[in-house]
XYZ file of C-alpha atoms in Angstrom:
523
model
C 104.999 45.031 153.491
C 102.511 45.727 150.853
C 103.279 48.542 148.478
C 100.623 51.375 148.356
C 98.875 51.659 145.119
C 99.614 54.802 143.189
C 96.638 56.756 142.153
C 95.806 56.934 138.521
C 95.595 60.449 137.159
C 92.360 61.287 135.286
C 92.407 64.626 133.459
C 89.054 66.571 133.149
C 89.092 69.974 131.467
C 88.227 73.030 133.470
C 88.061 75.128 130.324
C 84.637 77.079 129.934
C 83.783 75.083 126.865
C 84.182 71.907 128.651
C 82.208 73.178 131.573
C 79.389 74.190 129.410
C 79.235 70.635 128.181
C 79.081 68.941 131.598
C 82.731 68.780 132.553
C 82.065 69.413 136.435
C 79.294 66.750 136.648
C 81.426 64.310 134.722
C 84.327 64.754 137.098
C 82.362 64.395 140.138
C 80.671 61.174 138.629
C 84.156 59.690 137.970
C 85.369 60.456 141.404
C 82.254 58.906 143.009
C 82.424 55.745 140.852
C 86.120 55.392 141.579
C 85.363 55.619 145.300
C 82.487 53.068 144.951
C 84.952 50.561 143.318
C 87.791 51.133 145.641
C 90.076 52.573 142.855
C 92.583 55.348 143.793
C 92.145 58.261 141.246
C 93.603 61.696 141.208
C 91.649 64.135 139.053
C 93.529 66.886 137.458
C 91.432 69.719 135.842
C 93.438 70.677 133.073
C 92.801 73.092 130.056
C 91.110 71.808 126.827
C 93.098 70.250 123.965
C 91.076 72.360 121.541
C 88.860 69.518 120.144
C 85.706 71.144 121.216
C 83.388 68.647 119.535
C 84.706 65.970 121.922
C 84.366 68.041 125.078
C 84.125 66.874 127.990
C 87.414 65.026 126.580
C 88.586 62.863 129.445
C 92.104 61.497 129.663
C 93.567 58.698 131.527
C 97.411 58.511 132.124
C 98.701 55.270 131.139
C 102.407 53.967 130.884
C 101.999 54.344 126.987
C 100.546 57.997 127.342
C 97.289 59.616 127.767
C 94.213 57.959 126.501
C 91.435 60.128 125.403
C 87.615 59.414 125.919
C 84.904 61.843 124.826
C 82.454 63.258 124.833
C 82.010 61.986 128.298
C 78.635 62.348 130.056
C 77.755 61.360 133.508
C 75.661 58.418 132.229
C 78.772 57.137 130.547
C 80.975 56.763 133.523
C 79.734 53.505 135.088
C 80.251 51.742 131.800
C 83.604 53.332 131.267
C 84.954 51.980 134.630
C 83.229 48.598 133.742
C 85.143 48.126 130.497
C 88.593 48.897 131.890
C 88.649 52.796 131.539
C 91.309 53.353 134.226
C 93.679 50.810 132.171
C 93.155 52.849 129.049
C 90.978 49.989 127.514
C 88.838 50.207 124.468
C 85.343 51.817 124.504
C 82.999 53.352 122.123
C 84.150 56.797 123.277
C 87.973 55.876 123.262
C 89.970 57.746 120.628
C 93.325 56.001 121.718
C 96.262 58.092 122.573
C 95.576 61.960 122.609
C 98.757 62.806 120.924
C 97.919 60.414 118.019
C 94.583 62.033 117.158
C 95.089 63.356 113.714
C 93.388 66.671 114.647
C 95.837 67.316 117.459
C 98.874 65.539 116.122
C 99.210 67.507 112.999
C 99.280 70.958 114.453
C 102.431 73.021 115.430
C 101.769 73.903 119.017
C 104.226 76.704 120.202
C 102.078 79.228 122.202
C 99.649 76.351 122.983
C 102.187 73.801 123.829
C 101.175 73.464 127.334
C 97.367 73.896 127.057
C 95.587 70.755 127.960
C 98.745 69.005 129.254
C 99.295 70.722 132.535
C 97.160 71.746 135.583
C 96.742 75.313 134.720
C 97.306 76.485 138.280
C 100.266 74.334 139.191
C 103.520 76.459 138.790
C 105.492 73.038 139.175
C 103.621 71.696 136.122
C 104.461 74.962 134.263
C 108.086 74.743 134.996
C 108.170 71.040 134.399
C 107.224 71.837 130.766
C 109.966 74.771 130.039
C 107.813 77.417 131.931
C 109.943 80.413 133.079
C 112.884 79.306 130.726
C 112.189 82.393 128.634
C 112.180 84.713 131.470
C 115.168 83.346 133.372
C 117.151 83.921 130.147
C 115.677 87.424 129.552
C 116.744 88.357 133.057
C 120.314 87.578 132.067
C 120.119 89.710 128.975
C 120.199 93.399 128.258
C 116.608 94.857 127.827
C 117.513 96.137 124.205
C 118.680 92.689 123.259
C 115.151 91.215 124.555
C 113.595 93.645 122.095
C 116.018 92.677 119.436
C 115.169 89.112 119.712
C 111.340 89.786 119.661
C 111.813 91.878 116.498
C 113.950 89.384 114.675
C 111.454 86.658 115.430
C 108.943 88.379 113.112
C 106.129 88.373 115.790
C 103.226 90.625 114.811
C 100.229 91.665 116.873
C 97.890 88.663 117.027
C 94.933 90.762 117.917
C 94.250 91.424 114.288
C 96.212 94.597 113.190
C 99.303 92.613 112.680
C 101.727 95.502 113.616
C 105.305 94.170 114.308
C 105.600 93.612 118.038
C 109.272 94.487 118.317
C 108.857 98.119 116.649
C 106.056 98.688 119.362
C 108.599 97.507 122.057
C 111.554 99.553 120.772
C 109.354 102.795 120.882
C 108.389 102.269 124.458
C 112.034 101.282 125.266
C 113.437 104.307 123.938
C 110.799 106.556 125.508
C 112.207 107.860 128.637
C 109.887 108.097 131.631
C 109.876 106.987 135.333
C 106.837 104.942 134.908
C 105.973 102.562 132.081
C 103.043 100.003 131.604
C 102.330 96.676 130.013
C 98.731 96.306 128.977
C 97.246 93.045 127.683
C 94.069 93.359 125.644
C 92.063 90.277 126.583
C 88.795 91.832 125.392
C 88.238 88.988 123.071
C 84.897 90.048 121.488
C 85.002 88.843 117.894
C 82.446 86.101 116.916
C 84.079 82.741 116.590
C 87.190 83.456 118.571
C 88.145 81.861 121.924
C 91.963 81.431 121.556
C 92.653 84.190 124.312
C 90.110 82.627 126.758
C 91.694 79.021 126.165
C 95.242 80.111 126.910
C 94.151 82.270 129.981
C 92.180 79.390 131.258
C 94.507 76.550 130.242
C 97.923 78.120 130.739
C 97.899 81.508 132.669
C 101.380 81.402 133.544
C 102.406 81.690 129.832
C 100.635 84.993 129.766
C 102.188 86.192 133.001
C 105.774 85.239 131.984
C 105.345 86.932 128.634
C 104.105 90.196 130.249
C 106.889 90.052 132.707
C 109.492 89.689 129.946
C 107.838 92.525 128.189
C 108.126 94.667 131.332
C 111.863 93.965 131.636
C 112.445 94.644 127.983
C 110.963 98.133 128.040
C 111.597 99.130 131.545
C 107.844 98.778 132.796
C 107.123 97.804 136.311
C 103.410 97.398 136.241
C 100.893 95.511 134.141
C 97.349 95.112 133.602
C 95.350 92.397 131.919
C 92.010 93.579 130.472
C 89.514 90.900 130.206
C 85.996 90.947 129.020
C 83.307 90.488 131.654
C 81.928 87.478 129.625
C 85.039 85.595 130.787
C 84.550 84.809 134.621
C 86.511 81.575 134.537
C 89.411 83.291 132.678
C 89.413 86.208 135.336
C 89.349 83.779 138.281
C 92.114 81.606 136.995
C 94.174 84.716 136.063
C 93.995 86.213 139.601
C 94.669 82.938 141.302
C 97.722 82.550 138.935
C 98.958 85.837 139.832
C 98.734 85.166 143.504
C 100.689 81.874 143.125
C 103.419 83.580 140.877
C 103.729 86.395 143.689
C 104.218 83.824 146.165
C 106.652 81.954 144.202
C 108.549 85.303 143.543
C 107.907 85.127 139.787
C 106.158 88.422 140.209
C 106.609 91.319 142.449
C 109.873 92.829 143.787
C 113.370 91.444 142.845
C 111.878 88.585 140.762
C 114.109 85.354 141.597
C 116.780 87.521 143.121
C 117.188 89.883 140.213
C 116.842 93.791 140.196
C 113.630 93.645 138.209
C 110.255 94.266 139.712
C 106.854 93.797 138.009
C 103.495 93.813 139.319
C 100.366 92.622 137.672
C 96.592 93.009 138.139
C 93.335 91.983 136.318
C 90.854 94.465 135.138
C 87.469 93.470 134.025
C 85.615 95.223 131.070
C 81.893 96.118 131.063
C 80.920 94.300 127.853
C 81.721 97.177 125.275
C 83.101 95.402 121.900
C 84.890 98.859 121.147
C 87.170 98.428 124.160
C 88.985 95.760 122.033
C 90.395 98.941 120.434
C 93.470 99.783 122.258
C 92.758 103.463 123.316
C 89.230 102.792 124.304
C 90.634 99.883 126.399
C 93.049 102.519 128.169
C 90.151 104.813 128.897
C 88.111 101.826 130.512
C 91.238 100.834 132.583
C 91.497 104.391 133.831
C 87.867 104.226 134.881
C 86.289 106.301 132.316
C 83.644 105.301 129.448
C 85.164 103.282 126.795
C 85.715 106.186 124.067
C 88.341 105.896 121.262
C 91.094 108.346 121.540
C 92.508 110.639 118.814
C 95.984 109.679 117.675
C 98.751 111.047 117.961
C 99.964 110.638 120.499
C 100.517 107.057 120.281
C 100.003 104.858 123.375
C 103.615 103.706 122.982
C 104.602 107.464 123.960
C 101.382 108.530 125.976
C 99.382 105.759 126.824
C 97.910 104.397 130.151
C 97.536 107.463 132.606
C 99.514 109.308 130.081
C 102.769 107.154 130.479
C 104.518 104.994 127.654
C 102.524 101.724 127.280
C 103.191 98.446 125.564
C 99.585 97.182 124.414
C 99.417 93.678 123.006
C 97.110 90.879 122.559
C 97.044 87.709 124.682
C 98.560 85.576 121.985
C 101.277 88.163 121.005
C 102.527 88.281 124.635
C 101.813 84.366 124.981
C 104.119 83.675 122.142
C 107.091 85.895 123.752
C 108.279 83.065 126.196
C 108.986 80.503 123.766
C 110.893 83.100 121.484
C 113.151 83.943 124.439
C 113.410 80.223 125.299
C 114.294 78.761 121.892
C 115.599 81.972 120.139
C 114.238 84.070 117.414
C 115.538 82.198 114.478
C 113.460 79.163 115.840
C 110.189 80.980 115.841
C 111.028 82.665 112.593
C 111.420 79.280 110.788
C 107.640 78.712 111.049
C 105.403 80.718 108.595
C 105.835 82.296 105.149
C 106.619 85.785 103.820
C 106.246 88.281 106.595
C 104.029 86.145 108.453
C 106.298 84.394 110.873
C 105.432 81.801 113.718
C 102.155 80.219 114.237
C 98.540 81.351 114.795
C 95.728 79.834 116.831
C 93.054 79.326 114.194
C 89.697 78.772 115.774
C 87.009 77.108 113.561
C 83.316 77.791 114.371
C 79.992 78.034 112.850
C 78.272 75.414 110.721
C 81.255 72.964 111.185
C 81.518 69.150 112.287
C 84.793 69.560 114.156
C 84.874 72.995 115.678
C 87.899 73.822 117.767
C 91.275 75.362 117.984
C 94.110 74.506 115.554
C 97.634 76.093 116.028
C 99.273 75.964 112.689
C 102.188 77.814 111.002
C 101.239 80.687 108.733
C 100.715 79.548 105.185
C 98.142 76.620 105.772
C 95.149 77.285 103.683
C 91.709 77.867 104.775
C 90.611 74.821 103.066
C 92.819 72.600 104.823
C 91.601 74.060 108.139
C 87.773 73.977 107.313
C 87.752 70.571 105.448
C 90.776 68.809 106.789
C 90.551 69.777 110.629
C 86.906 70.851 110.704
C 85.593 67.979 108.458
C 83.336 70.231 106.550
C 79.793 71.552 107.447
C 77.808 69.956 110.211
C 74.615 70.164 107.911
C 76.459 68.168 105.434
C 75.614 70.894 102.840
C 78.119 72.747 100.663
C 80.140 75.645 101.985
C 78.904 78.943 100.580
C 80.686 81.482 102.492
C 83.279 81.932 105.385
C 83.802 84.868 107.441
C 87.431 85.402 108.685
C 88.574 87.774 111.504
C 85.232 88.443 113.589
C 82.141 90.398 112.747
C 84.174 93.007 110.873
C 85.760 90.754 108.661
C 85.394 89.825 105.053
C 83.086 86.977 103.718
C 84.995 84.812 101.111
C 83.308 82.437 98.720
C 84.194 78.816 98.610
C 86.452 79.216 95.518
C 88.980 81.394 97.506
C 89.549 78.942 100.476
C 92.846 77.771 98.752
C 94.198 81.276 99.690
C 97.165 80.738 102.281
C 96.514 81.934 105.724
C 99.042 84.929 105.573
C 98.411 88.485 106.308
C 99.580 89.859 103.038
C 98.043 87.047 100.748
C 94.764 87.765 102.556
C 95.037 91.484 101.796
C 95.352 90.688 98.152
C 91.760 89.223 98.206
C 90.394 92.112 100.248
C 90.140 90.208 103.641
C 91.945 89.980 106.864
C 93.468 87.095 108.848
C 92.522 89.062 111.981
C 92.694 87.233 115.165
C 92.348 83.655 113.433
C 88.517 83.350 113.909
C 86.881 81.250 111.028
C 83.114 81.083 110.865
C 81.550 78.859 108.312
C 78.178 79.078 106.621
C 76.652 76.629 104.291
C 74.438 77.250 101.168
C 71.337 78.316 103.022
C 72.814 81.524 104.055
C 71.367 84.898 103.001
C 74.288 87.210 102.369
C 72.386 90.210 102.211
C 70.944 89.579 105.814
C 74.699 88.922 106.874
C 75.612 92.293 105.497
C 72.838 94.133 107.329
C 73.856 92.297 110.539
C 77.328 94.007 109.979
C 75.844 97.361 110.092
C 73.594 96.643 112.882
C 76.358 95.449 114.987
C 78.120 98.636 114.491
C 75.256 100.569 115.435
C 74.979 98.583 118.821
C 78.661 98.729 119.496
C 79.881 101.925 118.319
C 81.403 104.239 121.011
C 79.589 107.201 119.303
C 82.551 109.511 119.208
C 82.848 109.825 115.537
C 80.077 110.675 112.940
C 80.935 108.170 110.272
C 80.615 105.095 112.481
C 77.742 106.569 114.648
C 75.452 107.774 111.995
C 76.955 105.762 109.001
C 76.170 102.527 110.369
C 72.565 103.620 111.426
C 72.238 104.873 107.714
C 73.519 101.602 106.685
C 70.840 99.505 108.362
C 68.223 101.759 106.810
C 69.633 101.368 103.610
C 70.165 97.588 103.690
C 66.467 97.465 104.769
C 65.377 99.282 101.448
C 67.716 96.881 99.415
C 66.155 93.693 101.250
C 62.600 95.343 100.729
C 63.171 95.845 97.094
C 62.925 99.495 96.997
C 64.814 101.307 94.367
C 67.647 98.648 94.682
C 70.191 99.949 92.270
C 69.931 103.430 93.702
C 70.319 102.215 97.220
C 73.100 99.681 96.363
C 74.967 102.977 95.104
C 74.142 104.900 98.302
C 75.602 101.644 100.314
C 78.846 101.838 98.404
C 79.319 105.548 99.046
C 78.461 105.199 102.646
C 80.858 102.372 103.097
C 83.617 104.398 101.516
C 82.804 107.326 103.890
C 83.036 104.957 106.986
C 86.266 103.576 105.671
C 87.940 106.540 105.048
C 86.465 108.902 107.821
C 86.083 106.587 110.857
C 88.240 107.402 113.949
C 89.220 103.547 114.570
C 88.518 100.408 113.006
C 84.994 99.878 114.424
C 83.791 102.065 111.636
C 86.524 101.840 109.293
C 86.314 98.019 109.071
C 82.339 97.624 109.265
C 82.198 98.046 105.450
C 84.496 95.069 104.883
C 81.695 92.341 105.358
C 79.115 94.441 103.794
C 81.394 95.082 100.531
C 82.588 91.476 100.401
C 79.179 90.131 100.506
C 77.989 92.423 97.723
C 81.013 91.735 95.660
C 81.047 87.751 95.942
C 77.286 87.325 96.444
C 75.439 89.972 94.572
C 72.390 87.630 93.770
C 71.511 87.767 97.289
C 70.888 91.760 97.128
C 68.398 91.048 94.220
C 66.210 88.264 95.599
C 62.672 88.524 94.933
C 60.930 90.248 97.918
C 58.406 87.530 98.401
C 61.077 84.815 98.488
C 63.272 86.776 101.033
C 60.024 87.262 103.177
C 59.315 83.479 103.107
C 62.807 82.681 104.013
């Protein structure tokens, strides 16, 4: 009796970045070519490995491991099959074993350990790679012991503020109320950031598990994931994953026969950047316009619908399962100083090899940009790098040896933030970038406080006068005073951080604020 041939697994990412580069047509072409040749192929739509310059990165499962090919266009498929693609043979698009590609091999993947490895909507795949081990352990612990583990791990908020996660959880745990909530802030609006999206699309059960553990730890029975409207693929993936988790009893009532209950739903934002601020997000979830709330009271005491609420970023909650699985000491062993564990750094802008790199805190910006990113795409020298989104500081090339650590970055008047890194070469006009920061604030301000609403408008006007050569020294003095007022007087970080890119540009690149008007106009 002839033994039936086993289908060869071919992995084609379903990540939004890969889709934008033609992953769907590539997957269809591979299926069609296999059918034409009589080859048995099982196409698995995985998440992205994070090497975005190679997307669509197609992988073939072989006895030696998964072999990577990319970027694969539909026009490449016939030739790939003709040269032994399904056996993992050499081709101009072949990069060898995926696990051995230096960009990928030299990372420390904790939160993103499964992203790109599994089918994001297969709960069997998730459990095969240690999924739900952390939650299983958590259900056998006292809630306060879960909080203690998170506290001892040194985990801090990955959304940018870097507030100790365990302290926030302890506050909610100790606040007595019949109803508590877990809210995940997935309103990833910073330029150059995409880690939240990649985790939600590539390993949604990781976030679901982290939120469920948080619920058990603080006594919350309901959770919300607030996702920006520009992430439709993430929204669809999360909603389907929640349905699957409910069917498998990893969500809902009496989870896996335990006394714990946790329900979860996705809420989509309407595109306001300010809803990345936690209280503005709560207003939006409650169905109101996204305006920042006055504090106190803190959301941990009176948050969503006036109830005690844990608010964490996607990467914060996504780091919780491995902490409960491996223990606080294991996680804390990564990093430096008070910055423990890993962060998913996202390299974008003028860069040859853009993508996601998960490394322990302490790696330098230069290692990330030159070692992983391979320098600028233009081939020109690096002049400036912005860290932490559109409200982050611009640092010059000579400061790129600063370790990526919250406290070390504070010493150079910058923020690690959400891990976003945007690179500029020596053609950038830093006065124009400073103006952009003020203009961004005028567009995205919720308008509740005067320093942000009016200050940013006056900032754009002042920048226009400086760029136009009108009383430059006087207007630079006005700009500095304006930035000080916004920093000290704004209700939230929207207005409070807008001066950071402006003042860093003025501090490190003063010559751009004194360019001859004719030269500026010509450029």
